[in-house]
PDB file of C-alpha atoms in Angstrom:
ATOM      1  CA  MET A   1     102.562  90.503  70.224  1.00 64.00           C
ATOM      2  CA  ASN A   2     104.805  92.088  72.849  1.00 86.00           C
ATOM      3  CA  ALA A   3     106.312  89.592  75.292  1.00 92.00           C
ATOM      4  CA  LYS A   4     105.258  90.164  78.898  1.00 96.00           C
ATOM      5  CA  ILE A   5     107.169  87.185  80.292  1.00 97.00           C
ATOM      6  CA  GLN A   6     110.166  85.379  78.833  1.00 97.00           C
ATOM      7  CA  THR A   7     111.767  82.164  80.046  1.00 97.00           C
ATOM      8  CA  LYS A   8     115.208  80.992  78.908  1.00 97.00           C
ATOM      9  CA  ALA A   9     116.422  77.422  79.531  1.00 97.00           C
ATOM     10  CA  VAL A  10     114.611  77.144  82.870  1.00 97.00           C
ATOM     11  CA  ASN A  11     115.172  73.971  84.873  1.00 97.00           C
ATOM     12  CA  LEU A  12     113.601  73.285  88.257  1.00 97.00           C
ATOM     13  CA  TYR A  13     114.660  70.670  90.781  1.00 96.00           C
ATOM     14  CA  TYR A  14     113.004  69.403  93.978  1.00 94.00           C
ATOM     15  CA  GLY A  15     116.156  68.200  95.700  1.00 93.00           C
ATOM     16  CA  ASP A  16     117.566  65.604  93.286  1.00 92.00           C
ATOM     17  CA  PHE A  17     114.326  65.312  91.311  1.00 93.00           C
ATOM     18  CA  HIS A  18     114.419  67.144  87.966  1.00 96.00           C
ATOM     19  CA  ALA A  19     110.842  68.451  87.604  1.00 95.00           C
ATOM     20  CA  LEU A  20     111.047  70.935  84.709  1.00 97.00           C
ATOM     21  CA  GLY A  21     113.526  70.808  81.865  1.00 96.00           C
ATOM     22  CA  ASP A  22     114.767  73.548  79.541  1.00 96.00           C
ATOM     23  CA  ILE A  23     111.615  75.671  79.449  1.00 97.00           C
ATOM     24  CA  THR A  24     112.055  78.443  76.873  1.00 97.00           C
ATOM     25  CA  PHE A  25     109.157  80.523  75.550  1.00 97.00           C
ATOM     26  CA  GLU A  26     107.608  83.988  75.489  1.00 97.00           C
ATOM     27  CA  ILE A  27     104.189  84.866  76.891  1.00 98.00           C
ATOM     28  CA  PRO A  28     102.455  87.788  75.144  1.00 97.00           C
ATOM     29  CA  ALA A  29     101.005  90.776  76.970  1.00 97.00           C
ATOM     30  CA  CYS A  30      97.237  91.314  77.183  1.00 96.00           C
ATOM     31  CA  ALA A  31      96.396  87.820  76.024  1.00 97.00           C
ATOM     32  CA  ILE A  32      95.361  84.512  77.576  1.00 98.00           C
ATOM     33  CA  THR A  33      97.930  81.727  77.510  1.00 98.00           C
ATOM     34  CA  ALA A  34      96.735  78.222  78.434  1.00 98.00           C
ATOM     35  CA  ILE A  35      99.167  75.661  79.847  1.00 98.00           C
ATOM     36  CA  ILE A  36      97.829  72.197  79.039  1.00 97.00           C
ATOM     37  CA  GLY A  37      99.081  68.638  79.405  1.00 95.00           C
ATOM     38  CA  PRO A  38      98.515  65.409  81.342  1.00 93.00           C
ATOM     39  CA  SER A  39      98.546  65.262  85.134  1.00 91.00           C
ATOM     40  CA  GLY A  40     101.989  65.392  86.706  1.00 91.00           C
ATOM     41  CA  CYS A  41     103.778  67.067  83.809  1.00 93.00           C
ATOM     42  CA  GLY A  42     104.591  70.226  85.780  1.00 93.00           C
ATOM     43  CA  LYS A  43     101.910  72.680  84.649  1.00 95.00           C
ATOM     44  CA  SER A  44     101.248  74.166  88.087  1.00 94.00           C
ATOM     45  CA  THR A  45     104.955  74.133  88.914  1.00 95.00           C
ATOM     46  CA  MET A  46     105.620  76.163  85.787  1.00 95.00           C
ATOM     47  CA  LEU A  47     102.827  78.595  86.635  1.00 95.00           C
ATOM     48  CA  ARG A  48     104.321  79.173  90.074  1.00 94.00           C
ATOM     49  CA  LEU A  49     107.669  80.088  88.534  1.00 95.00           C
ATOM     50  CA  PHE A  50     106.294  83.430  87.429  1.00 96.00           C
ATOM     51  CA  ASN A  51     105.642  84.815  90.914  1.00 95.00           C
ATOM     52  CA  ARG A  52     108.252  82.721  92.751  1.00 95.00           C
ATOM     53  CA  MET A  53     105.705  80.687  94.693  1.00 93.00           C
ATOM     54  CA  ASN A  54     108.051  77.706  94.334  1.00 92.00           C
ATOM     55  CA  ASP A  55     110.488  79.563  96.610  1.00 89.00           C
ATOM     56  CA  LEU A  56     108.245  78.512  99.498  1.00 87.00           C
ATOM     57  CA  ILE A  57     108.992  74.804  98.927  1.00 91.00           C
ATOM     58  CA  PRO A  58     112.087  73.452 100.742  1.00 92.00           C
ATOM     59  CA  GLY A  59     114.833  72.078  98.496  1.00 92.00           C
ATOM     60  CA  VAL A  60     113.737  73.836  95.307  1.00 95.00           C
ATOM     61  CA  ARG A  61     116.508  74.898  92.932  1.00 95.00           C
ATOM     62  CA  ILE A  62     115.949  76.876  89.750  1.00 95.00           C
ATOM     63  CA  GLU A  63     118.364  77.330  86.861  1.00 96.00           C
ATOM     64  CA  GLY A  64     117.938  79.548  83.811  1.00 96.00           C
ATOM     65  CA  GLU A  65     116.319  82.945  83.474  1.00 96.00           C
ATOM     66  CA  ILE A  66     112.800  84.389  83.674  1.00 97.00           C
ATOM     67  CA  PHE A  67     112.010  87.983  82.786  1.00 97.00           C
ATOM     68  CA  LEU A  68     108.955  90.128  83.538  1.00 97.00           C
ATOM     69  CA  ASN A  69     108.959  93.300  81.439  1.00 95.00           C
ATOM     70  CA  GLU A  70     112.585  92.370  80.603  1.00 94.00           C
ATOM     71  CA  ALA A  71     113.528  92.550  84.311  1.00 95.00           C
ATOM     72  CA  PRO A  72     114.971  89.333  85.827  1.00 96.00           C
ATOM     73  CA  VAL A  73     112.486  87.666  88.168  1.00 96.00           C
ATOM     74  CA  TYR A  74     115.124  85.579  89.943  1.00 95.00           C
ATOM     75  CA  ALA A  75     117.797  88.251  90.443  1.00 93.00           C
ATOM     76  CA  LYS A  76     119.206  88.368  93.974  1.00 91.00           C
ATOM     77  CA  ASP A  77     117.912  91.908  94.485  1.00 92.00           C
ATOM     78  CA  THR A  78     114.366  91.191  93.220  1.00 94.00           C
ATOM     79  CA  ASP A  79     111.719  92.442  95.648  1.00 93.00           C
ATOM     80  CA  VAL A  80     109.538  89.324  95.869  1.00 93.00           C
ATOM     81  CA  VAL A  81     106.680  91.194  97.609  1.00 90.00           C
ATOM     82  CA  SER A  82     106.613  93.698  94.758  1.00 92.00           C
ATOM     83  CA  LEU A  83     106.801  90.860  92.223  1.00 94.00           C
ATOM     84  CA  ARG A  84     103.777  89.118  93.739  1.00 92.00           C
ATOM     85  CA  ARG A  85     101.877  92.379  93.628  1.00 92.00           C
ATOM     86  CA  LYS A  86     102.540  92.517  89.879  1.00 95.00           C
ATOM     87  CA  VAL A  87     101.840  88.815  89.351  1.00 96.00           C
ATOM     88  CA  GLY A  88      98.668  87.775  91.187  1.00 94.00           C
ATOM     89  CA  MET A  89      97.408  84.224  91.574  1.00 93.00           C
ATOM     90  CA  VAL A  90      94.008  82.525  91.784  1.00 93.00           C
ATOM     91  CA  PHE A  91      93.977  78.919  92.961  1.00 90.00           C
ATOM     92  CA  GLN A  92      91.944  75.836  92.067  1.00 87.00           C
ATOM     93  CA  LYS A  93      89.609  76.158  95.046  1.00 88.00           C
ATOM     94  CA  PRO A  94      88.504  79.577  96.282  1.00 90.00           C
ATOM     95  CA  ASN A  95      90.753  80.539  99.206  1.00 93.00           C
ATOM     96  CA  VAL A  96      88.441  83.152 100.686  1.00 95.00           C
ATOM     97  CA  PHE A  97      89.722  84.512 103.997  1.00 96.00           C
ATOM     98  CA  PRO A  98      87.433  84.105 107.056  1.00 96.00           C
ATOM     99  CA  ILE A  99      86.669  87.835 107.143  1.00 97.00           C
ATOM    100  CA  SER A 100      84.054  90.057 105.494  1.00 97.00           C
ATOM    101  CA  ILE A 101      83.632  90.433 101.746  1.00 97.00           C
ATOM    102  CA  TYR A 102      84.918  94.015 102.013  1.00 97.00           C
ATOM    103  CA  ASP A 103      87.951  93.048 104.094  1.00 97.00           C
ATOM    104  CA  ASN A 104      88.841  90.269 101.660  1.00 97.00           C
ATOM    105  CA  ILE A 105      89.194  92.902  98.935  1.00 97.00           C
ATOM    106  CA  VAL A 106      91.044  95.622 100.841  1.00 96.00           C
ATOM    107  CA  ILE A 107      93.496  93.401 102.720  1.00 95.00           C
ATOM    108  CA  GLY A 108      96.052  93.653  99.897  1.00 92.00           C
ATOM    109  CA  PRO A 109      95.851  97.431  99.390  1.00 94.00           C
ATOM    110  CA  LYS A 110      96.079  97.908 103.177  1.00 94.00           C
ATOM    111  CA  HIS A 111      99.183  95.717 103.257  1.00 88.00           C
ATOM    112  CA  HIS A 112     100.722  97.944 100.599  1.00 86.00           C
ATOM    113  CA  GLY A 113     100.105 101.075 102.658  1.00 90.00           C
ATOM    114  CA  ILE A 114      96.698 102.418 101.603  1.00 92.00           C
ATOM    115  CA  LYS A 115      94.824 103.580 104.728  1.00 93.00           C
ATOM    116  CA  ASN A 116      92.339 106.150 103.404  1.00 95.00           C
ATOM    117  CA  LYS A 117      88.822 104.747 103.869  1.00 95.00           C
ATOM    118  CA  GLN A 118      87.371 106.463 100.808  1.00 96.00           C
ATOM    119  CA  LYS A 119      90.215 105.163  98.645  1.00 96.00           C
ATOM    120  CA  LEU A 120      89.726 101.653 100.021  1.00 96.00           C
ATOM    121  CA  SER A 121      85.991 101.833  99.327  1.00 96.00           C
ATOM    122  CA  GLU A 122      86.720 102.921  95.756  1.00 96.00           C
ATOM    123  CA  ILE A 123      89.122  99.994  95.334  1.00 96.00           C
ATOM    124  CA  ALA A 124      86.513  97.571  96.676  1.00 97.00           C
ATOM    125  CA  GLU A 125      83.834  98.844  94.287  1.00 97.00           C
ATOM    126  CA  ARG A 126      86.192  98.883  91.304  1.00 95.00           C
ATOM    127  CA  SER A 127      87.562  95.389  91.954  1.00 95.00           C
ATOM    128  CA  LEU A 128      84.155  93.824  92.580  1.00 96.00           C
ATOM    129  CA  SER A 129      82.761  95.569  89.493  1.00 94.00           C
ATOM    130  CA  GLN A 130      85.605  94.157  87.374  1.00 91.00           C
ATOM    131  CA  VAL A 131      84.449  90.640  88.242  1.00 91.00           C
ATOM    132  CA  ALA A 132      80.742  91.473  87.857  1.00 89.00           C
ATOM    133  CA  LEU A 133      80.155  90.889  91.569  1.00 95.00           C
ATOM    134  CA  TRP A 134      79.460  94.429  92.799  1.00 96.00           C
ATOM    135  CA  ASN A 135      75.718  94.419  92.115  1.00 95.00           C
ATOM    136  CA  GLU A 136      75.399  91.012  93.800  1.00 96.00           C
ATOM    137  CA  VAL A 137      77.173  91.943  97.052  1.00 96.00           C
ATOM    138  CA  LYS A 138      77.135  95.754  97.409  1.00 96.00           C
ATOM    139  CA  ASP A 139      74.451  95.599 100.117  1.00 96.00           C
ATOM    140  CA  MET A 140      76.215  92.859 102.100  1.00 97.00           C
ATOM    141  CA  LEU A 141      79.880  93.867 102.146  1.00 97.00           C
ATOM    142  CA  GLY A 142      80.057  93.278 105.897  1.00 97.00           C
ATOM    143  CA  LYS A 143      78.947  89.645 105.604  1.00 97.00           C
ATOM    144  CA  PRO A 144      81.560  86.852 105.661  1.00 97.00           C
ATOM    145  CA  GLY A 145      83.160  86.096 102.305  1.00 97.00           C
ATOM    146  CA  LEU A 146      82.647  82.425 103.072  1.00 96.00           C
ATOM    147  CA  SER A 147      78.868  82.959 103.034  1.00 97.00           C
ATOM    148  CA  LEU A 148      78.943  83.394  99.259  1.00 96.00           C
ATOM    149  CA  ALA A 149      78.231  80.613  96.774  1.00 94.00           C
ATOM    150  CA  MET A 150      81.286  78.796  95.391  1.00 92.00           C
ATOM    151  CA  GLY A 151      81.265  80.608  92.043  1.00 92.00           C
ATOM    152  CA  GLN A 152      80.915  83.961  93.798  1.00 95.00           C
ATOM    153  CA  GLN A 153      83.783  83.026  96.119  1.00 95.00           C
ATOM    154  CA  GLN A 154      86.052  82.404  93.139  1.00 93.00           C
ATOM    155  CA  ARG A 155      85.134  85.754  91.621  1.00 93.00           C
ATOM    156  CA  LEU A 156      85.801  87.336  95.024  1.00 96.00           C
ATOM    157  CA  CYS A 157      89.289  85.787  94.964  1.00 95.00           C
ATOM    158  CA  ILE A 158      89.884  87.209  91.486  1.00 94.00           C
ATOM    159  CA  ALA A 159      88.664  90.627  92.687  1.00 95.00           C
ATOM    160  CA  ARG A 160      91.049  90.388  95.648  1.00 95.00           C
ATOM    161  CA  ALA A 161      93.928  89.707  93.268  1.00 94.00           C
ATOM    162  CA  LEU A 162      92.895  92.650  91.066  1.00 93.00           C
ATOM    163  CA  ALA A 163      92.633  95.034  94.044  1.00 95.00           C
ATOM    164  CA  VAL A 164      96.416  95.551  94.118  1.00 93.00           C
ATOM    165  CA  GLU A 165      96.406  96.289  90.355  1.00 92.00           C
ATOM    166  CA  PRO A 166      98.637  93.478  89.101  1.00 95.00           C
ATOM    167  CA  GLU A 167      99.952  93.206  85.558  1.00 96.00           C
ATOM    168  CA  VAL A 168      99.696  89.419  85.292  1.00 97.00           C
ATOM    169  CA  LEU A 169      97.022  87.060  86.609  1.00 96.00           C
ATOM    170  CA  LEU A 170      97.870  83.380  87.129  1.00 96.00           C
ATOM    171  CA  MET A 171      94.887  81.018  87.296  1.00 94.00           C
ATOM    172  CA  ASP A 172      95.547  77.435  88.372  1.00 94.00           C
ATOM    173  CA  GLU A 173      92.559  75.255  87.405  1.00 90.00           C
ATOM    174  CA  SER A 174      90.363  78.088  88.628  1.00 88.00           C
ATOM    175  CA  CYS A 175      87.147  76.646  87.198  1.00 86.00           C
ATOM    176  CA  SER A 176      87.607  72.957  88.001  1.00 84.00           C
ATOM    177  CA  ALA A 177      85.601  73.154  91.251  1.00 79.00           C
ATOM    178  CA  LEU A 178      82.781  75.213  89.739  1.00 83.00           C
ATOM    179  CA  ASP A 179      79.432  74.404  88.138  1.00 85.00           C
ATOM    180  CA  PRO A 180      78.946  75.103  84.396  1.00 88.00           C
ATOM    181  CA  GLU A 181      77.180  78.448  84.948  1.00 88.00           C
ATOM    182  CA  SER A 182      79.923  79.755  87.235  1.00 87.00           C
ATOM    183  CA  THR A 183      82.567  78.453  84.825  1.00 89.00           C
ATOM    184  CA  MET A 184      80.931  80.402  82.002  1.00 90.00           C
ATOM    185  CA  LYS A 185      80.983  83.581  84.110  1.00 90.00           C
ATOM    186  CA  ILE A 186      84.691  83.131  84.897  1.00 90.00           C
ATOM    187  CA  GLU A 187      85.487  82.520  81.210  1.00 93.00           C
ATOM    188  CA  GLU A 188      83.558  85.655  80.194  1.00 92.00           C
ATOM    189  CA  LEU A 189      85.476  87.497  82.878  1.00 91.00           C
ATOM    190  CA  MET A 190      88.831  86.270  81.542  1.00 93.00           C
ATOM    191  CA  LEU A 191      87.998  87.520  78.058  1.00 94.00           C
ATOM    192  CA  GLU A 192      87.115  90.944  79.456  1.00 93.00           C
ATOM    193  CA  LEU A 193      90.148  91.146  81.747  1.00 92.00           C
ATOM    194  CA  LYS A 194      92.676  90.317  79.014  1.00 95.00           C
ATOM    195  CA  LYS A 195      92.071  93.781  77.568  1.00 94.00           C
ATOM    196  CA  LYS A 196      94.117  95.082  80.505  1.00 94.00           C
ATOM    197  CA  TYR A 197      95.899  92.087  82.035  1.00 95.00           C
ATOM    198  CA  THR A 198      98.146  89.249  80.900  1.00 97.00           C
ATOM    199  CA  ILE A 199      96.437  86.001  81.937  1.00 97.00           C
ATOM    200  CA  ILE A 200      98.045  82.566  82.220  1.00 97.00           C
ATOM    201  CA  ILE A 201      95.797  79.619  82.994  1.00 97.00           C
ATOM    202  CA  VAL A 202      96.409  75.967  83.774  1.00 96.00           C
ATOM    203  CA  THR A 203      93.502  73.828  82.616  1.00 94.00           C
ATOM    204  CA  HIS A 204      92.649  70.185  81.924  1.00 91.00           C
ATOM    205  CA  ASN A 205      89.566  71.333  80.015  1.00 92.00           C
ATOM    206  CA  MET A 206      90.447  71.361  76.307  1.00 93.00           C
ATOM    207  CA  GLU A 207      87.140  72.994  75.396  1.00 93.00           C
ATOM    208  CA  GLN A 208      87.927  75.808  77.811  1.00 94.00           C
ATOM    209  CA  ALA A 209      91.448  76.246  76.410  1.00 95.00           C
ATOM    210  CA  ALA A 210      89.988  76.409  72.902  1.00 95.00           C
ATOM    211  CA  ARG A 211      87.298  78.910  73.943  1.00 95.00           C
ATOM    212  CA  VAL A 212      89.332  81.435  75.869  1.00 96.00           C
ATOM    213  CA  SER A 213      93.058  81.210  75.147  1.00 97.00           C
ATOM    214  CA  ASP A 214      95.096  82.978  72.492  1.00 98.00           C
ATOM    215  CA  MET A 215      98.239  80.874  73.000  1.00 98.00           C
ATOM    216  CA  ALA A 216      98.609  77.256  74.113  1.00 98.00           C
ATOM    217  CA  ALA A 217     101.613  75.623  75.764  1.00 97.00           C
ATOM    218  CA  PHE A 218     101.462  71.813  75.713  1.00 97.00           C
ATOM    219  CA  MET A 219     103.616  70.089  78.328  1.00 96.00           C
ATOM    220  CA  MET A 220     104.664  66.438  78.478  1.00 95.00           C
ATOM    221  CA  ILE A 221     106.837  64.210  80.626  1.00 93.00           C
ATOM    222  CA  ASP A 222     109.840  62.808  78.770  1.00 89.00           C
ATOM    223  CA  GLU A 223     111.379  59.361  79.274  1.00 86.00           C
ATOM    224  CA  GLY A 224     113.443  60.693  82.174  1.00 83.00           C
ATOM    225  CA  LYS A 225     110.241  61.832  83.947  1.00 91.00           C
ATOM    226  CA  VAL A 226     111.079  65.499  83.352  1.00 95.00           C
ATOM    227  CA  GLY A 227     108.291  67.940  82.462  1.00 96.00           C
ATOM    228  CA  ARG A 228     109.064  69.742  79.229  1.00 96.00           C
ATOM    229  CA  LEU A 229     107.362  72.236  76.936  1.00 96.00           C
ATOM    230  CA  HIS A 230     106.481  69.987  74.003  1.00 95.00           C
ATOM    231  CA  GLU A 231     104.691  72.443  71.733  1.00 96.00           C
ATOM    232  CA  TYR A 232     103.801  76.139  71.887  1.00 97.00           C
ATOM    233  CA  SER A 233     101.778  78.119  69.387  1.00 97.00           C
ATOM    234  CA  GLU A 234      98.613  80.103  68.851  1.00 97.00           C
ATOM    235  CA  THR A 235      95.726  78.057  70.241  1.00 97.00           C
ATOM    236  CA  SER A 236      93.855  77.991  66.933  1.00 96.00           C
ATOM    237  CA  GLU A 237      96.941  76.631  65.163  1.00 96.00           C
ATOM    238  CA  MET A 238      97.618  73.958  67.793  1.00 96.00           C
ATOM    239  CA  PHE A 239      94.017  72.772  67.939  1.00 95.00           C
ATOM    240  CA  ILE A 240      93.536  72.715  64.152  1.00 94.00           C
ATOM    241  CA  SER A 241      96.949  71.547  62.944  1.00 93.00           C
ATOM    242  CA  PRO A 242      99.267  70.509  65.792  1.00 92.00           C
ATOM    243  CA  LYS A 243     102.880  69.941  64.792  1.00 93.00           C
ATOM    244  CA  ASP A 244     103.144  66.625  66.622  1.00 90.00           C
ATOM    245  CA  LYS A 245     100.896  63.554  66.809  1.00 92.00           C
ATOM    246  CA  ILE A 246     101.338  63.400  70.621  1.00 92.00           C
ATOM    247  CA  THR A 247      99.860  66.904  70.849  1.00 94.00           C
ATOM    248  CA  GLU A 248      96.960  65.876  68.615  1.00 92.00           C
ATOM    249  CA  ASP A 249      96.315  62.729  70.665  1.00 91.00           C
ATOM    250  CA  TYR A 250      96.172  64.739  73.891  1.00 93.00           C
ATOM    251  CA  ILE A 251      93.919  67.465  72.531  1.00 93.00           C
ATOM    252  CA  THR A 252      91.494  64.943  71.051  1.00 89.00           C
ATOM    253  CA  GLY A 253      91.347  62.958  74.299  1.00 85.00           C
ATOM    254  CA  ARG A 254      93.191  59.808  73.192  1.00 80.00           C
ATOM    255  CA  PHE A 255      95.316  60.019  76.337  1.00 72.00           C
ATOM    256  CA  GLY A 256      95.814  62.175  79.439  1.00 63.00           C
TER     257      GLY A 256
END
C-alpha cells in the first residue's frame, strides 16, 4: 500500500507533560486505519496531529516529523488552512452549525472562494449524496441542520467535511453518540468512502475496528505515563494473532 501519511519519531508535549512518545508509522492511502487503546493513551491527540489541530492548544510542543504526500506537515511555511482542507475532521458529537442544511454544506466551499450558486448547489447535492443523505433532505435544504436526527446530523457533518474535497478524513469516536442503526449507516459509509479517501478513526469499539478497518494502531501508556504506539499491523493480523499479550488482553476486553 502507498503511504499517505508518515510519522517519524514524533513526540508531543503539553508544557512539561510528555503526552506522546516516539510515534513512527505509515498510514496507507485509500484505506481505513483504526487507532485503538485505553482511555487517556493519546489516541485523539495523535489524530489531531495530522491536521495540526493541536496547534490551537496553548503550550503544545511537537518534535519529530509528519508527512502528507511526502510534504512536511509541520514545516514553517506550511499553509495550515490548505492542510485542513486536505485533512478534514469529524468529531465525537455532531457539531452542526446553527444554520440551514444547505448552508452547513456550502460554508467550506464559500470560504475557499466558490461563489457560483449553481456550483454550490452541485457541491451540496454531491456531498449529501456521498453520505446517503440527499434523498432524505433534498426537499428541506432550507431547514435548520439542527432539526435533523442525531445520526443524520453526523452524516451532515461528514458531508460538510467532504464538500471541500479533502484527501484524508479523521473521525474521532464518530459513532459513540449514535444508536446502532445510525452506527451501521456510518460504517457502511466509511467502507464506501475509502475507495476515494484515506480514513483514520479513533474508536473504543473493538467490533467496529474489526469490521471496518484495514490497519490497526494499538496505543498504550508506558510507565512514565507517555502514550506510545505499542503495536501496528493489518487489523486481521492484530485481531487474530497479536504480537504482544497486552494487545491481546485489550482486544479481548480483559482491560481498558
